[in-house]
PDB file of N, CA, C and O in Angstrom:
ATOM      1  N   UNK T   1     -16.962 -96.066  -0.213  1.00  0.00           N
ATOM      2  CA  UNK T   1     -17.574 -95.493   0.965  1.00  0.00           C
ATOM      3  C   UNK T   1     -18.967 -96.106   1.111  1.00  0.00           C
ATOM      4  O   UNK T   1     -19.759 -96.402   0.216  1.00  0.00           O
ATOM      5  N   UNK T   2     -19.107 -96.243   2.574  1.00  0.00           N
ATOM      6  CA  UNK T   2     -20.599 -97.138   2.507  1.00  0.00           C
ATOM      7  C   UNK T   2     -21.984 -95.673   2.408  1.00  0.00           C
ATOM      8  O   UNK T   2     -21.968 -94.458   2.606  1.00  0.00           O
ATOM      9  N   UNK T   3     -22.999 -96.670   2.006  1.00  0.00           N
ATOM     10  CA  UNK T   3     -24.046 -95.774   2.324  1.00  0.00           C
ATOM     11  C   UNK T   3     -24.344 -95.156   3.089  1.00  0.00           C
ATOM     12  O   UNK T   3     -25.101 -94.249   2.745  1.00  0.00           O
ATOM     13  N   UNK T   4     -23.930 -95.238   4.691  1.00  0.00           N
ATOM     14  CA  UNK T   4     -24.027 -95.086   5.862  1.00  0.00           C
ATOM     15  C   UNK T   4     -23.329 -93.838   6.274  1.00  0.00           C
ATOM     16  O   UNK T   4     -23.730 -92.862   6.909  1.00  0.00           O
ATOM     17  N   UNK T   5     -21.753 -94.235   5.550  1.00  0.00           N
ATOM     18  CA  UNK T   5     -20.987 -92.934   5.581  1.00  0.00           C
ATOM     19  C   UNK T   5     -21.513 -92.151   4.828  1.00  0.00           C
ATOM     20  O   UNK T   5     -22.181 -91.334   5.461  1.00  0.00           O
ATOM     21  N   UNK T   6     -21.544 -91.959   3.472  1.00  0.00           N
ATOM     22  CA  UNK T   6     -21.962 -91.222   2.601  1.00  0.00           C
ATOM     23  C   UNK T   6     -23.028 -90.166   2.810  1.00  0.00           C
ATOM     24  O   UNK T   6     -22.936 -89.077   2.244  1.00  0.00           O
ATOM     25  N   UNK T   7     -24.310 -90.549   3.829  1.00  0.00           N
ATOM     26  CA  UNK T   7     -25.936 -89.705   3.862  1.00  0.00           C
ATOM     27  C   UNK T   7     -25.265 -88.859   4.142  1.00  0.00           C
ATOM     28  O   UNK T   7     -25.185 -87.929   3.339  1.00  0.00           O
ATOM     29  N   UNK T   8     -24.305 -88.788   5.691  1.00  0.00           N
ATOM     30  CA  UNK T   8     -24.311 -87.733   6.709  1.00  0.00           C
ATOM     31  C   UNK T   8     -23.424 -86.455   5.625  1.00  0.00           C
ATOM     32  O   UNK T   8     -23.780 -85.276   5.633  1.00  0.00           O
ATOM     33  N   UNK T   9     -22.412 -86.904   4.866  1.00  0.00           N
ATOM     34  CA  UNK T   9     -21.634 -86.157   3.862  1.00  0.00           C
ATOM     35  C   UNK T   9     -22.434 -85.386   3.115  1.00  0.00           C
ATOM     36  O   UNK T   9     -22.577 -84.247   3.560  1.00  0.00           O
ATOM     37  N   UNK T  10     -22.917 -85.601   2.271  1.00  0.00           N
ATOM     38  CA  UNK T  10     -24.143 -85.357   1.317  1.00  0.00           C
ATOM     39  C   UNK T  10     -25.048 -84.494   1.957  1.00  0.00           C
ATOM     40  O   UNK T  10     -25.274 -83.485   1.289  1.00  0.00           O
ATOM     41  N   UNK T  11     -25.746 -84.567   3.222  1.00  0.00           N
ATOM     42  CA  UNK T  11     -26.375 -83.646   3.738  1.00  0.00           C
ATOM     43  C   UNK T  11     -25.634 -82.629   4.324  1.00  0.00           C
ATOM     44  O   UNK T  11     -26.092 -81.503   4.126  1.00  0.00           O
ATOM     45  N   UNK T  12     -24.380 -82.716   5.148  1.00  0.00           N
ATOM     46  CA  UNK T  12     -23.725 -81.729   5.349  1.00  0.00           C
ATOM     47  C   UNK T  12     -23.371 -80.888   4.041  1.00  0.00           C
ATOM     48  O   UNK T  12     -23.324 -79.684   4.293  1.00  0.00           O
ATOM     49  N   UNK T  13     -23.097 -81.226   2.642  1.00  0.00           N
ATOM     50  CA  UNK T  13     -22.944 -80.525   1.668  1.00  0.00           C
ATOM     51  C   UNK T  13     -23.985 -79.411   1.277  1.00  0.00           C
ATOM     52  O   UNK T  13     -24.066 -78.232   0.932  1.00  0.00           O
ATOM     53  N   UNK T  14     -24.847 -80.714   1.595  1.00  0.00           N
ATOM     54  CA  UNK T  14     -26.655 -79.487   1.222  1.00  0.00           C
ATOM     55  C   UNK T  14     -26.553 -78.136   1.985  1.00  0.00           C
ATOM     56  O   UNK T  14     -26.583 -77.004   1.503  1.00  0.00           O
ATOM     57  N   UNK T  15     -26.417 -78.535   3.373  1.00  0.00           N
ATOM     58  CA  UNK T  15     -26.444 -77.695   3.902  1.00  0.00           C
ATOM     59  C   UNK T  15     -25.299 -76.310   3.833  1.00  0.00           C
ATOM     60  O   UNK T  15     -25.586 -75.178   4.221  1.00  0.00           O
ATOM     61  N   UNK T  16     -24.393 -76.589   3.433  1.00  0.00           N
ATOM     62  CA  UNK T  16     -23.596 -75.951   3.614  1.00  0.00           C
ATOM     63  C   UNK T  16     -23.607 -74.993   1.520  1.00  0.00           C
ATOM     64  O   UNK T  16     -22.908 -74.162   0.940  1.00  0.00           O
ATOM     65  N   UNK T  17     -24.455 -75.567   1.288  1.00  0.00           N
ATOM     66  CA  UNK T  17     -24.704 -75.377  -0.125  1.00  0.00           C
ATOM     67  C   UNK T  17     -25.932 -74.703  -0.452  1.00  0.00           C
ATOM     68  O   UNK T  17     -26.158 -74.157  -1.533  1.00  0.00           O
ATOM     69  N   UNK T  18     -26.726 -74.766   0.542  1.00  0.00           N
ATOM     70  CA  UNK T  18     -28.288 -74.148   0.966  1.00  0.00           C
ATOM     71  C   UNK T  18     -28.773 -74.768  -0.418  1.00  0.00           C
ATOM     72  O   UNK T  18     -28.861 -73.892  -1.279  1.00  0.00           O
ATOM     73  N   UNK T  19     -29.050 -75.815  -0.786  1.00  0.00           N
ATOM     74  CA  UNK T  19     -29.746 -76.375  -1.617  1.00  0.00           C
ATOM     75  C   UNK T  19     -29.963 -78.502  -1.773  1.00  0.00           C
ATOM     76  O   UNK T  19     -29.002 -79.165  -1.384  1.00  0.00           O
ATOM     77  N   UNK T  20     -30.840 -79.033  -2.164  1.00  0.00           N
ATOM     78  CA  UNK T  20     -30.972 -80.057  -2.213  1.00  0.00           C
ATOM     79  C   UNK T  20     -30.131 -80.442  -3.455  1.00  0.00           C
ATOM     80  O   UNK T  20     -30.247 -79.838  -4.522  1.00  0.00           O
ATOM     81  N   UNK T  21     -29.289 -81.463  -3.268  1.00  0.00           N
ATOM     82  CA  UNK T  21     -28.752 -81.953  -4.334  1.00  0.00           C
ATOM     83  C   UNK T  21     -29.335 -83.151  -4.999  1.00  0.00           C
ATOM     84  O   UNK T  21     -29.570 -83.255  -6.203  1.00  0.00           O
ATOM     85  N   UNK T  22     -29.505 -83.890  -4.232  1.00  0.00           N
ATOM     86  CA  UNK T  22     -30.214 -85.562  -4.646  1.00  0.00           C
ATOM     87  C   UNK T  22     -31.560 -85.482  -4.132  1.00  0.00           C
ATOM     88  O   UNK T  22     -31.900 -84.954  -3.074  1.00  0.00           O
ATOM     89  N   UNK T  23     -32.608 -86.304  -5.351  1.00  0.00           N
ATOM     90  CA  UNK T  23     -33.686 -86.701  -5.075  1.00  0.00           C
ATOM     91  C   UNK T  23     -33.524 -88.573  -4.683  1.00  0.00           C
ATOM     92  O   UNK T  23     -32.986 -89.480  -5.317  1.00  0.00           O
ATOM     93  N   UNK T  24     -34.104 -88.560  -3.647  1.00  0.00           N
ATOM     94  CA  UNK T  24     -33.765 -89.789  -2.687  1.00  0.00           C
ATOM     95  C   UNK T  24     -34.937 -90.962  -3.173  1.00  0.00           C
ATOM     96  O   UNK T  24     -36.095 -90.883  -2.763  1.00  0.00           O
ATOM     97  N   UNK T  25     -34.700 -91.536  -3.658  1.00  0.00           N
ATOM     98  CA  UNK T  25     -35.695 -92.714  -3.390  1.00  0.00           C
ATOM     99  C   UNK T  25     -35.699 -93.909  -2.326  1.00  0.00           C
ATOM    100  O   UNK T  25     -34.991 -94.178  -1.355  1.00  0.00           O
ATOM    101  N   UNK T  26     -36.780 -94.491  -2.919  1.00  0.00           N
ATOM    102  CA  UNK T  26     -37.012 -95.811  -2.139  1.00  0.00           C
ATOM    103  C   UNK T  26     -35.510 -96.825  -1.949  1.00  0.00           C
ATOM    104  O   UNK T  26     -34.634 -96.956  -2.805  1.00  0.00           O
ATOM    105  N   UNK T  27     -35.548 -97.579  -0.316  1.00  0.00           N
ATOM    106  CA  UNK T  27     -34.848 -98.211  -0.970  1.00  0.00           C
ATOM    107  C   UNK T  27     -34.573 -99.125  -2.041  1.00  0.00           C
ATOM    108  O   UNK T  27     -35.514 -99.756  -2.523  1.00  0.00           O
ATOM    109  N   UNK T  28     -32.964 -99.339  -2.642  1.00  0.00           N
ATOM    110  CA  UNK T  28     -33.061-100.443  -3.948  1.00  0.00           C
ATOM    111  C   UNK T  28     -33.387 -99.398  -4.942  1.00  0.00           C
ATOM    112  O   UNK T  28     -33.584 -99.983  -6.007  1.00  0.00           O
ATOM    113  N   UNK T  29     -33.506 -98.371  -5.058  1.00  0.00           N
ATOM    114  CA  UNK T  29     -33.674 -97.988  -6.224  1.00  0.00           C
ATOM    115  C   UNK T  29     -32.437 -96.660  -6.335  1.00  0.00           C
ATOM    116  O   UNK T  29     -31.756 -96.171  -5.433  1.00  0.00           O
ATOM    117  N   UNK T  30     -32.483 -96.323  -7.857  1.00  0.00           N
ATOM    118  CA  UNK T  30     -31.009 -95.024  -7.932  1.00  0.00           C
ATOM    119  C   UNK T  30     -31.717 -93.408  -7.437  1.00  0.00           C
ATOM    120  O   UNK T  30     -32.871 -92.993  -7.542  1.00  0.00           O
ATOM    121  N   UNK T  31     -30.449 -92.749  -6.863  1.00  0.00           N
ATOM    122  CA  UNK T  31     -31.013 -91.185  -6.360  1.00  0.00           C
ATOM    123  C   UNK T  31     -31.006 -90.859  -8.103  1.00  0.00           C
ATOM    124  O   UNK T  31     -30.852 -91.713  -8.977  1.00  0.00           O
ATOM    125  N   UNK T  32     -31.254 -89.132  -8.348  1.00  0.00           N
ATOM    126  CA  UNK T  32     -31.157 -88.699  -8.994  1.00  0.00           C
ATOM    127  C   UNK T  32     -30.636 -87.148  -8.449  1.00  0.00           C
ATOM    128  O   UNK T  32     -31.306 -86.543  -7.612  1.00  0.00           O
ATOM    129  N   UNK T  33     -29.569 -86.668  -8.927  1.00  0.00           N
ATOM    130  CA  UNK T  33     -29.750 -84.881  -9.419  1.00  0.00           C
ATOM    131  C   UNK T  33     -30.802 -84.241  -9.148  1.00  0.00           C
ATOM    132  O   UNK T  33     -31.684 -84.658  -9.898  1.00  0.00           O
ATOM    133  N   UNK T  34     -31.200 -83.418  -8.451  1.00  0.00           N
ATOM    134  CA  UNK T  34     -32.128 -81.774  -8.884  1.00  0.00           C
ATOM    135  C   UNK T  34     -31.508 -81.069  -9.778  1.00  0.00           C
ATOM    136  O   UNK T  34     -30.294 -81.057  -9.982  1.00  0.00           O
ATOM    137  N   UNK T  35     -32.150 -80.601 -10.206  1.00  0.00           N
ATOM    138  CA  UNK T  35     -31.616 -79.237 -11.220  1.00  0.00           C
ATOM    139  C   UNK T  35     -30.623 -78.662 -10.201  1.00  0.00           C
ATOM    140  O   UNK T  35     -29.505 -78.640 -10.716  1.00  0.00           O
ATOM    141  N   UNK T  36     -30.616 -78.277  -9.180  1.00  0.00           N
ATOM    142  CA  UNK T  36     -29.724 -77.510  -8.295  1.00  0.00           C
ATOM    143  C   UNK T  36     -28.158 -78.240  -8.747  1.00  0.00           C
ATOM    144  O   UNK T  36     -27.311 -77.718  -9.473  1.00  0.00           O
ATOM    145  N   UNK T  37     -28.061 -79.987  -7.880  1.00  0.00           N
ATOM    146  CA  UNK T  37     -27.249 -81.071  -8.250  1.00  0.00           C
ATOM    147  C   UNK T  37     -26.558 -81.035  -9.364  1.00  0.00           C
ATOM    148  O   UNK T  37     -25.370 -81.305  -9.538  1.00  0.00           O
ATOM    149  N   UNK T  38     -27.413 -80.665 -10.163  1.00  0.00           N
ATOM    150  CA  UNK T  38     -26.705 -81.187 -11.928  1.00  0.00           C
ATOM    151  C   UNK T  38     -25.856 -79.963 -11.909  1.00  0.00           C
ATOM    152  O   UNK T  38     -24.700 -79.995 -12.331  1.00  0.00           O
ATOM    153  N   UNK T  39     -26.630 -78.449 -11.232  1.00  0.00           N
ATOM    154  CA  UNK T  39     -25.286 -77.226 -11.548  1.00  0.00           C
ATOM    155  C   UNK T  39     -24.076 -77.172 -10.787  1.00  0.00           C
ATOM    156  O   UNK T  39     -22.996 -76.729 -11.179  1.00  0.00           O
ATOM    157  N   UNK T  40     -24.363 -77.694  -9.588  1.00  0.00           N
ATOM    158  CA  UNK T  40     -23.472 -77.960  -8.675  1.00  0.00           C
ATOM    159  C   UNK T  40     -21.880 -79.004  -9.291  1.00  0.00           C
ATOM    160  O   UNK T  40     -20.651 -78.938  -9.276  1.00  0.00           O
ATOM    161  N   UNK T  41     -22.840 -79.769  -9.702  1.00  0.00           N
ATOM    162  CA  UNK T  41     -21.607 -81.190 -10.253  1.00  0.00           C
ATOM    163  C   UNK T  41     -21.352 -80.264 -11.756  1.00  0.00           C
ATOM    164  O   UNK T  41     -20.254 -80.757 -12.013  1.00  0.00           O
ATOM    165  N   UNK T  42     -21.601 -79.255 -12.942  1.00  0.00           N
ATOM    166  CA  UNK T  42     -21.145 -78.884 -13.553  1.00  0.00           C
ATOM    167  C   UNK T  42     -20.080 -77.667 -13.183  1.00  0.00           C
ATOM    168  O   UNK T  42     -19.161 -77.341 -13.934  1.00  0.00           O
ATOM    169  N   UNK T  43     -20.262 -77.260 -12.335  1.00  0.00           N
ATOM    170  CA  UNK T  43     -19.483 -76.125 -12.046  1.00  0.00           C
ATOM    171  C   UNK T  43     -18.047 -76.827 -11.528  1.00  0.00           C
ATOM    172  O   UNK T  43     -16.956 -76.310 -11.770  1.00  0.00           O
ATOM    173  N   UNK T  44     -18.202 -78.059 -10.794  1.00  0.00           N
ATOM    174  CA  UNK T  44     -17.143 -78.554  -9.887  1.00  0.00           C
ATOM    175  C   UNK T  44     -16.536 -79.554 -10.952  1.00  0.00           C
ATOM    176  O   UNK T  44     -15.459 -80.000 -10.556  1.00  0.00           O
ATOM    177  N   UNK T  45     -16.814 -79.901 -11.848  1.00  0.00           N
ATOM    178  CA  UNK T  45     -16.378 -81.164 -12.927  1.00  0.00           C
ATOM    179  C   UNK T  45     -15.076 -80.648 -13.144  1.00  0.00           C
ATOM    180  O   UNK T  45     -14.142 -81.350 -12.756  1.00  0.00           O
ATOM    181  N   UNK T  46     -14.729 -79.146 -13.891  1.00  0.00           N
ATOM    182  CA  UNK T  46     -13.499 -79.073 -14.154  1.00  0.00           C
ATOM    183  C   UNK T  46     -12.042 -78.720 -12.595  1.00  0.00           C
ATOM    184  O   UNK T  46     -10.860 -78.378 -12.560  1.00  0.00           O
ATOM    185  N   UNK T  47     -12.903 -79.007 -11.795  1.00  0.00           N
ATOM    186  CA  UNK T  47     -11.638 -78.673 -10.754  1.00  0.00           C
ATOM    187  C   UNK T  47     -11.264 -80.698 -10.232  1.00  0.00           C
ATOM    188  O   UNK T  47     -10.192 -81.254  -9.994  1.00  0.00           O
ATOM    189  N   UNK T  48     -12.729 -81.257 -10.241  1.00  0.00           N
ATOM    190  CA  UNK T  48     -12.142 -82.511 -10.617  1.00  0.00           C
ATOM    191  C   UNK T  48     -11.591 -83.320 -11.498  1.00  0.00           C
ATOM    192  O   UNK T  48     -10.990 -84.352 -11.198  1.00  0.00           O
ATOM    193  N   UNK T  49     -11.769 -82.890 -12.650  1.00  0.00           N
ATOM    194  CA  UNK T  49     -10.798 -83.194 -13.961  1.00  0.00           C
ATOM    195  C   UNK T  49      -9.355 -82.802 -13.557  1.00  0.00           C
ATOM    196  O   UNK T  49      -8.528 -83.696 -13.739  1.00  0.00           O
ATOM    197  N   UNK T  50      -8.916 -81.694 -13.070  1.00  0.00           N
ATOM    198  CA  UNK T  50      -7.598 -81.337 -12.914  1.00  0.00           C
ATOM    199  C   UNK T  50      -7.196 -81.829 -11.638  1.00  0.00           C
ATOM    200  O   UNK T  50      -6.024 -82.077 -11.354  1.00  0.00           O
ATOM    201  N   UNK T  51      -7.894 -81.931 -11.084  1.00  0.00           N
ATOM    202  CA  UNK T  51      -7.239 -83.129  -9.197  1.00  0.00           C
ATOM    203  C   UNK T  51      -6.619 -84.778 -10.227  1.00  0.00           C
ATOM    204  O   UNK T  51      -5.548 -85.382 -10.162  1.00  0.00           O
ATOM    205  N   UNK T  52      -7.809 -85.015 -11.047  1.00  0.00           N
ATOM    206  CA  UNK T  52      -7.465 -86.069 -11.585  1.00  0.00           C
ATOM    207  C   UNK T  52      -6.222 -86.350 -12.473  1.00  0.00           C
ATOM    208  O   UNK T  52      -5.603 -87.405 -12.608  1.00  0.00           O
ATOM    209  N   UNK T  53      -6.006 -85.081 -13.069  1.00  0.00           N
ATOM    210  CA  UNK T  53      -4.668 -85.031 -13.912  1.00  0.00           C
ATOM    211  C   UNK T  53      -3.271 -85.108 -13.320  1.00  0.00           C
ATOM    212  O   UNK T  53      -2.171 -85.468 -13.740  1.00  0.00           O
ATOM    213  N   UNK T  54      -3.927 -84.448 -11.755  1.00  0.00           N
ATOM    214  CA  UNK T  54      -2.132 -84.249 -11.280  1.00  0.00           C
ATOM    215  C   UNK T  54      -1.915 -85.453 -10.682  1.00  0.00           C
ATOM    216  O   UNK T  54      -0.757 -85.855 -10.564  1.00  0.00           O
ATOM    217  N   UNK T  55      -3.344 -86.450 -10.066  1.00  0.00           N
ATOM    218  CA  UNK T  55      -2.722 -87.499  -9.802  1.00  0.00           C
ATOM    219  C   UNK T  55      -2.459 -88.502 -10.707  1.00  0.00           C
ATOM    220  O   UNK T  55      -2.200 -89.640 -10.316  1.00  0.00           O
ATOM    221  N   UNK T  56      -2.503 -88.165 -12.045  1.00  0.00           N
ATOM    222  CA  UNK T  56      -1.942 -89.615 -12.856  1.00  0.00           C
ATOM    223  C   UNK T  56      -0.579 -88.386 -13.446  1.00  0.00           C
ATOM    224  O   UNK T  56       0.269 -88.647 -14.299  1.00  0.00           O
ATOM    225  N   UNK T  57      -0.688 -87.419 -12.893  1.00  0.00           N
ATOM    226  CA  UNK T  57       0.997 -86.696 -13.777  1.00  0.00           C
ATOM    227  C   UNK T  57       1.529 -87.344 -12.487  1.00  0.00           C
ATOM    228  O   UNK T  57       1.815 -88.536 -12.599  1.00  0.00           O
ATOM    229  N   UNK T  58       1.656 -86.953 -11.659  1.00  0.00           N
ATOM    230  CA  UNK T  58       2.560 -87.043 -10.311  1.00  0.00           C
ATOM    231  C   UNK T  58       2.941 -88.403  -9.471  1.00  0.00           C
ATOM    232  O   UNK T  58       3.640 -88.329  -8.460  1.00  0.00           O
TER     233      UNK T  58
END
């Protein structure tokens, strides 16, 4: 997915998440996690672990 696609996603998430997920930098350089981000992607890890399982079972 390009960068382009990706912002508008990512901010619709925020929003819909009432919190900032990524700290944005300059361009050329990597985002990072907020503390918010990092709980967000821990809570959701195990429902993507198991999306991932059924598509290599199935």
């Amino acid at each position: 997915m390009s960068p382009s696609a990706l912002t508008p996603q990512i901010q619709h998430l925020e929003r819909d998440l009432q919190g900032q997920l990524l700290i944005r930098s300059q361009h050329g350089h990597r985002m990072r996690l907020t503390d918010f981000g990092k709980k967000v992607l821990a809570a959701a890890r195990p429902y993507a672990d198991q999306l991932g399982a059924r598509r290599t079972v199935g």
